[in-house]
Short mmCIF file of C-alpha atoms in Angstrom, two decimals:
data_model
loop_
_atom_site.label_atom_id
_atom_site.label_comp_id
_atom_site.label_asym_id
_atom_site.label_seq_id
_atom_site.Cartn_x
_atom_site.Cartn_y
_atom_site.Cartn_z
CA ASP A 1 101.78 119.56 103.47
CA THR A 2 102.49 116.57 105.68
CA GLY A 3 98.82 115.92 106.76
CA VAL A 4 96.41 113.39 105.61
CA SER A 5 95.19 113.89 102.13
CA GLN A 6 92.23 112.66 100.20
CA ASP A 7 91.41 112.55 96.57
CA PRO A 8 88.97 113.67 95.05
CA ARG A 9 87.55 116.24 97.35
CA HIS A 10 84.08 115.87 95.63
CA LYS A 11 82.61 113.24 93.51
CA ILE A 12 79.28 113.30 91.77
CA THR A 13 78.20 110.11 90.08
CA LYS A 14 75.13 108.51 88.77
CA ARG A 15 73.43 105.61 90.53
CA GLY A 16 74.96 102.16 89.56
CA GLN A 17 78.44 103.64 88.75
CA ASN A 18 81.63 102.56 90.56
CA VAL A 19 83.72 105.17 92.26
CA THR A 20 87.18 104.92 93.97
CA PHE A 21 88.66 107.18 96.56
CA ARG A 22 92.17 107.55 97.64
CA CYS A 23 93.75 108.45 101.05
CA ASP A 24 97.29 109.26 101.68
CA PRO A 25 97.99 109.10 105.54
CA ILE A 26 100.80 110.94 107.31
CA SER A 27 103.92 109.21 106.16
CA GLU A 28 105.06 107.37 109.22
CA HIS A 29 101.65 106.46 110.39
CA ASN A 30 101.01 102.66 110.12
CA ARG A 31 97.29 102.79 111.16
CA LEU A 32 94.68 103.99 108.74
CA TYR A 33 90.94 104.28 109.24
CA TRP A 34 87.99 104.93 106.99
CA TYR A 35 84.82 106.67 108.34
CA ARG A 36 81.60 107.67 106.71
CA GLN A 37 79.62 110.76 107.81
CA THR A 38 76.14 111.44 106.67
CA LEU A 39 74.49 114.93 106.87
CA GLY A 40 73.96 115.99 110.56
CA GLN A 41 75.55 112.88 112.02
CA GLY A 42 78.91 112.07 113.49
CA PRO A 43 81.43 110.00 111.50
CA GLU A 44 80.82 106.12 111.68
CA PHE A 45 83.72 103.65 111.51
CA LEU A 46 83.97 101.64 108.33
CA THR A 47 87.34 99.82 108.35
CA TYR A 48 90.88 99.75 109.70
CA PHE A 49 94.22 98.81 108.39
CA GLN A 50 97.44 98.14 110.26
CA ASN A 51 100.22 98.48 107.78
CA GLU A 52 98.72 96.59 104.71
CA ALA A 53 96.42 94.27 106.79
CA GLN A 54 92.71 95.02 106.89
CA LEU A 55 91.96 94.04 110.51
CA GLU A 56 88.46 95.17 111.00
CA LYS A 57 85.43 95.87 108.89
CA SER A 58 82.19 97.36 110.17
CA ARG A 59 78.91 95.73 109.16
CA LEU A 60 78.23 99.22 107.43
CA LEU A 61 80.72 97.98 104.79
CA SER A 62 78.44 96.04 102.54
CA ASP A 63 79.85 93.73 99.95
CA ARG A 64 79.73 96.63 97.44
CA PHE A 65 82.51 98.32 99.36
CA SER A 66 86.18 97.24 99.27
CA ALA A 67 89.08 98.83 100.69
CA GLU A 68 92.84 98.11 100.12
CA ARG A 69 96.15 99.31 101.32
CA PRO A 70 98.56 97.31 99.11
CA LYS A 71 101.93 98.59 100.34
CA GLY A 72 100.94 99.87 103.74
CA SER A 73 101.10 103.46 102.63
CA PHE A 74 98.01 104.88 100.78
CA SER A 75 94.66 103.32 100.79
CA THR A 76 91.80 103.12 98.34
CA LEU A 77 88.02 102.75 98.97
CA GLU A 78 85.91 101.47 96.22
CA ILE A 79 82.08 101.54 95.99
CA GLN A 80 80.55 99.36 93.24
CA ARG A 81 76.97 99.90 91.91
CA THR A 82 76.59 103.13 93.91
CA GLU A 83 73.18 103.88 95.45
CA GLN A 84 71.66 107.17 96.56
CA GLY A 85 72.14 106.13 100.16
CA ASP A 86 75.81 106.07 99.66
CA SER A 87 75.89 109.86 99.47
CA ALA A 88 78.00 111.01 102.36
CA MET A 89 81.35 112.30 103.37
CA TYR A 90 84.03 109.71 103.36
CA LEU A 91 86.78 110.44 105.83
CA CYS A 92 90.23 108.92 106.11
CA ALA A 93 92.34 109.16 109.32
CA SER A 94 95.77 107.88 110.42
CA SER A 95 97.73 107.26 113.59
CA LEU A 96 100.92 105.81 114.77
CA GLU A 97 100.93 102.66 116.70
CA GLY A 98 101.78 103.58 120.33
CA ARG A 99 100.34 106.99 119.94
CA SER A 100 96.79 106.22 120.76
CA ASN A 101 96.01 109.82 121.83
CA GLU A 102 96.28 111.15 118.24
CA GLN A 103 94.16 110.35 115.17
CA PHE A 104 94.40 112.92 112.39
CA PHE A 105 91.69 113.07 109.69
CA GLY A 106 91.88 114.15 106.10
CA PRO A 107 89.65 116.71 104.43
CA GLY A 108 87.21 113.97 103.36
CA THR A 109 85.71 113.12 99.97
CA ARG A 110 82.16 114.18 99.50
CA LEU A 111 80.17 111.80 97.44
CA THR A 112 76.91 112.64 95.81
CA VAL A 113 74.99 109.89 93.96
CA LEU A 114 72.29 111.11 91.65
CA ALA B 1 78.74 98.67 123.25
CA GLN B 2 80.30 102.07 123.62
CA LYS B 3 78.07 105.17 123.24
CA ILE B 4 78.62 108.78 123.19
CA THR B 5 75.83 111.27 123.90
CA GLN B 6 75.98 114.96 123.08
CA THR B 7 72.67 116.50 124.21
CA GLN B 8 73.12 120.03 122.93
CA PRO B 9 72.20 120.19 119.27
CA GLY B 10 73.21 123.95 119.14
CA MET B 11 74.91 126.37 121.52
CA PHE B 12 75.32 130.11 121.25
CA VAL B 13 78.06 132.21 123.01
CA GLN B 14 79.12 135.75 122.87
CA GLU B 15 82.60 136.55 121.63
CA LYS B 16 85.22 136.49 124.49
CA GLU B 17 83.00 134.51 126.73
CA ALA B 18 83.53 130.85 127.77
CA VAL B 19 81.39 128.08 126.78
CA THR B 20 80.93 124.44 127.87
CA LEU B 21 79.90 121.60 125.34
CA ASP B 22 78.58 118.49 127.19
CA CYS B 23 79.59 114.87 126.41
CA THR B 24 78.65 111.83 128.29
CA TYR B 25 79.74 108.40 127.48
CA ASP B 26 79.05 104.81 128.25
CA THR B 27 81.62 101.88 128.28
CA SER B 28 82.38 98.78 130.22
CA ASP B 29 86.01 99.16 129.52
CA GLN B 30 88.41 100.28 132.06
CA SER B 31 90.92 101.80 129.68
CA TYR B 32 89.57 104.31 127.05
CA GLY B 33 90.38 107.58 125.47
CA LEU B 34 88.07 110.57 124.80
CA PHE B 35 88.67 113.02 122.02
CA TRP B 36 87.14 116.28 120.98
CA TYR B 37 87.15 117.31 117.28
CA LYS B 38 86.15 120.58 115.58
CA GLN B 39 84.53 120.38 112.10
CA PRO B 40 84.17 123.69 110.39
CA SER B 41 81.87 124.11 107.32
CA SER B 42 84.80 123.00 105.12
CA GLY B 43 84.32 119.58 106.44
CA GLU B 44 87.74 118.62 107.82
CA MET B 45 87.95 117.08 111.37
CA ILE B 46 90.27 119.08 113.49
CA PHE B 47 91.79 117.40 116.52
CA LEU B 48 91.46 119.61 119.64
CA ILE B 49 92.14 117.62 122.80
CA TYR B 50 92.55 114.15 124.19
CA GLN B 51 91.87 112.69 127.78
CA GLY B 52 92.94 109.16 128.71
CA SER B 53 90.77 107.33 131.29
CA TYR B 54 93.75 106.97 133.70
CA ASP B 55 94.90 110.55 133.34
CA GLU B 56 94.50 112.13 136.84
CA GLN B 57 94.66 115.83 135.46
CA ASN B 58 92.19 117.36 133.18
CA ALA B 59 93.60 117.81 129.80
CA THR B 60 94.30 121.38 128.54
CA GLU B 61 95.35 122.69 125.04
CA GLY B 62 95.48 126.39 124.92
CA ARG B 63 91.91 127.76 125.07
CA TYR B 64 90.63 124.20 125.32
CA SER B 65 90.16 122.26 128.42
CA LEU B 66 88.38 119.00 129.18
CA ASN B 67 86.37 118.65 132.26
CA PHE B 68 86.71 114.95 132.88
CA GLN B 69 84.42 113.53 135.61
CA LYS B 70 85.02 109.81 135.41
CA ALA B 71 82.39 108.75 137.98
CA ARG B 72 79.85 110.66 136.03
CA LYS B 73 81.11 109.48 132.76
CA SER B 74 81.30 112.97 131.29
CA ALA B 75 84.04 114.74 129.33
CA ASN B 76 82.80 118.19 128.67
CA LEU B 77 84.86 120.59 126.51
CA VAL B 78 85.37 124.10 127.81
CA ILE B 79 86.30 126.71 125.33
CA SER B 80 87.53 130.00 126.99
CA ALA B 81 87.56 133.38 125.40
CA SER B 82 85.50 132.36 122.36
CA GLN B 83 86.48 133.65 118.94
CA LEU B 84 84.32 134.05 115.94
CA GLY B 85 86.57 131.37 114.23
CA ASP B 86 85.35 128.88 116.81
CA SER B 87 81.92 128.66 115.13
CA ALA B 88 81.75 125.16 113.97
CA MET B 89 80.47 121.60 114.71
CA TYR B 90 82.07 120.10 117.69
CA PHE B 91 82.23 116.15 118.18
CA CYS B 92 83.10 114.17 121.10
CA ALA B 93 84.54 110.73 120.50
CA MET B 94 85.71 107.69 122.42
CA ARG B 95 88.48 105.35 121.38
CA GLU B 96 87.13 101.70 121.61
CA VAL B 97 88.97 98.61 122.65
CA SER B 98 88.66 96.27 119.59
CA ARG B 99 87.46 92.71 120.00
CA TYR B 100 88.83 91.44 116.67
CA ASN B 101 91.36 89.32 118.51
CA ALA B 102 91.12 87.23 121.67
CA GLY B 103 92.88 89.71 123.87
CA GLY B 104 91.12 92.79 122.62
CA THR B 105 93.39 95.55 121.44
CA SER B 106 92.89 99.17 121.43
CA TYR B 107 93.80 100.41 118.03
CA GLY B 108 92.14 103.62 117.86
CA LYS B 109 88.67 103.03 116.33
CA LEU B 110 86.57 106.07 117.24
CA THR B 111 82.91 106.23 118.23
CA PHE B 112 81.52 109.71 117.72
CA GLY B 113 78.64 111.59 119.27
CA GLN B 114 75.88 113.43 117.26
CA GLY B 115 77.85 116.77 117.54
CA THR B 116 76.99 120.26 118.81
CA ILE B 117 76.84 123.23 116.47
CA LEU B 118 78.57 126.24 118.22
CA THR B 119 77.78 129.74 117.05
CA VAL B 120 79.84 132.60 118.28
CA HIS B 121 78.23 136.06 118.09
CA PRO B 122 80.30 139.26 117.94
#
């Protein structure tokens, strides 16, 4: 499978716990995006990486959230001290610089905070 | 700020008929891109079709076509010959120009509408 992959697909955690999600983009894609989608809404942008550099973060990304892409390949999104309001689908997408008409999404990680 | 509006929370269509899903947008940028994605109940966002703001022809991809009316700032999705498998949530999205640097660079950040749930009846 050469598409965007995300792990885990589902995560249930208790309030206050830390969680980490992983995204593996399409192999040659140097652009990587994280979005969050709550029930009944469209996805909202969280952050963007070009290679290993995190170039933009949404104000939705509170200081409890951190994202990394250390080698310019896979990325991780960590949420510390989770809150019930963090319950959402976390979507990762990737694209190739110069191919702005394409952005491919992974299957998402559905987070439930109890 | 860019904004996408999808005014139809839900749409119903008979199998084999055509359906139009509405999308209007608001932007002050001259260069932008418009996308449509399908999201089945499994949750994955499936790319359907793309229209660039400078494209003179309406985009088509198989049974999908995009009715792009730039002056009206609308980018409606037309699905022809609907199939039962087309039942899903559909999102319209716009690629923004980022302002994180002095020049402003379009790197692909998408702004999504609220979505339209399409139900195809047999």
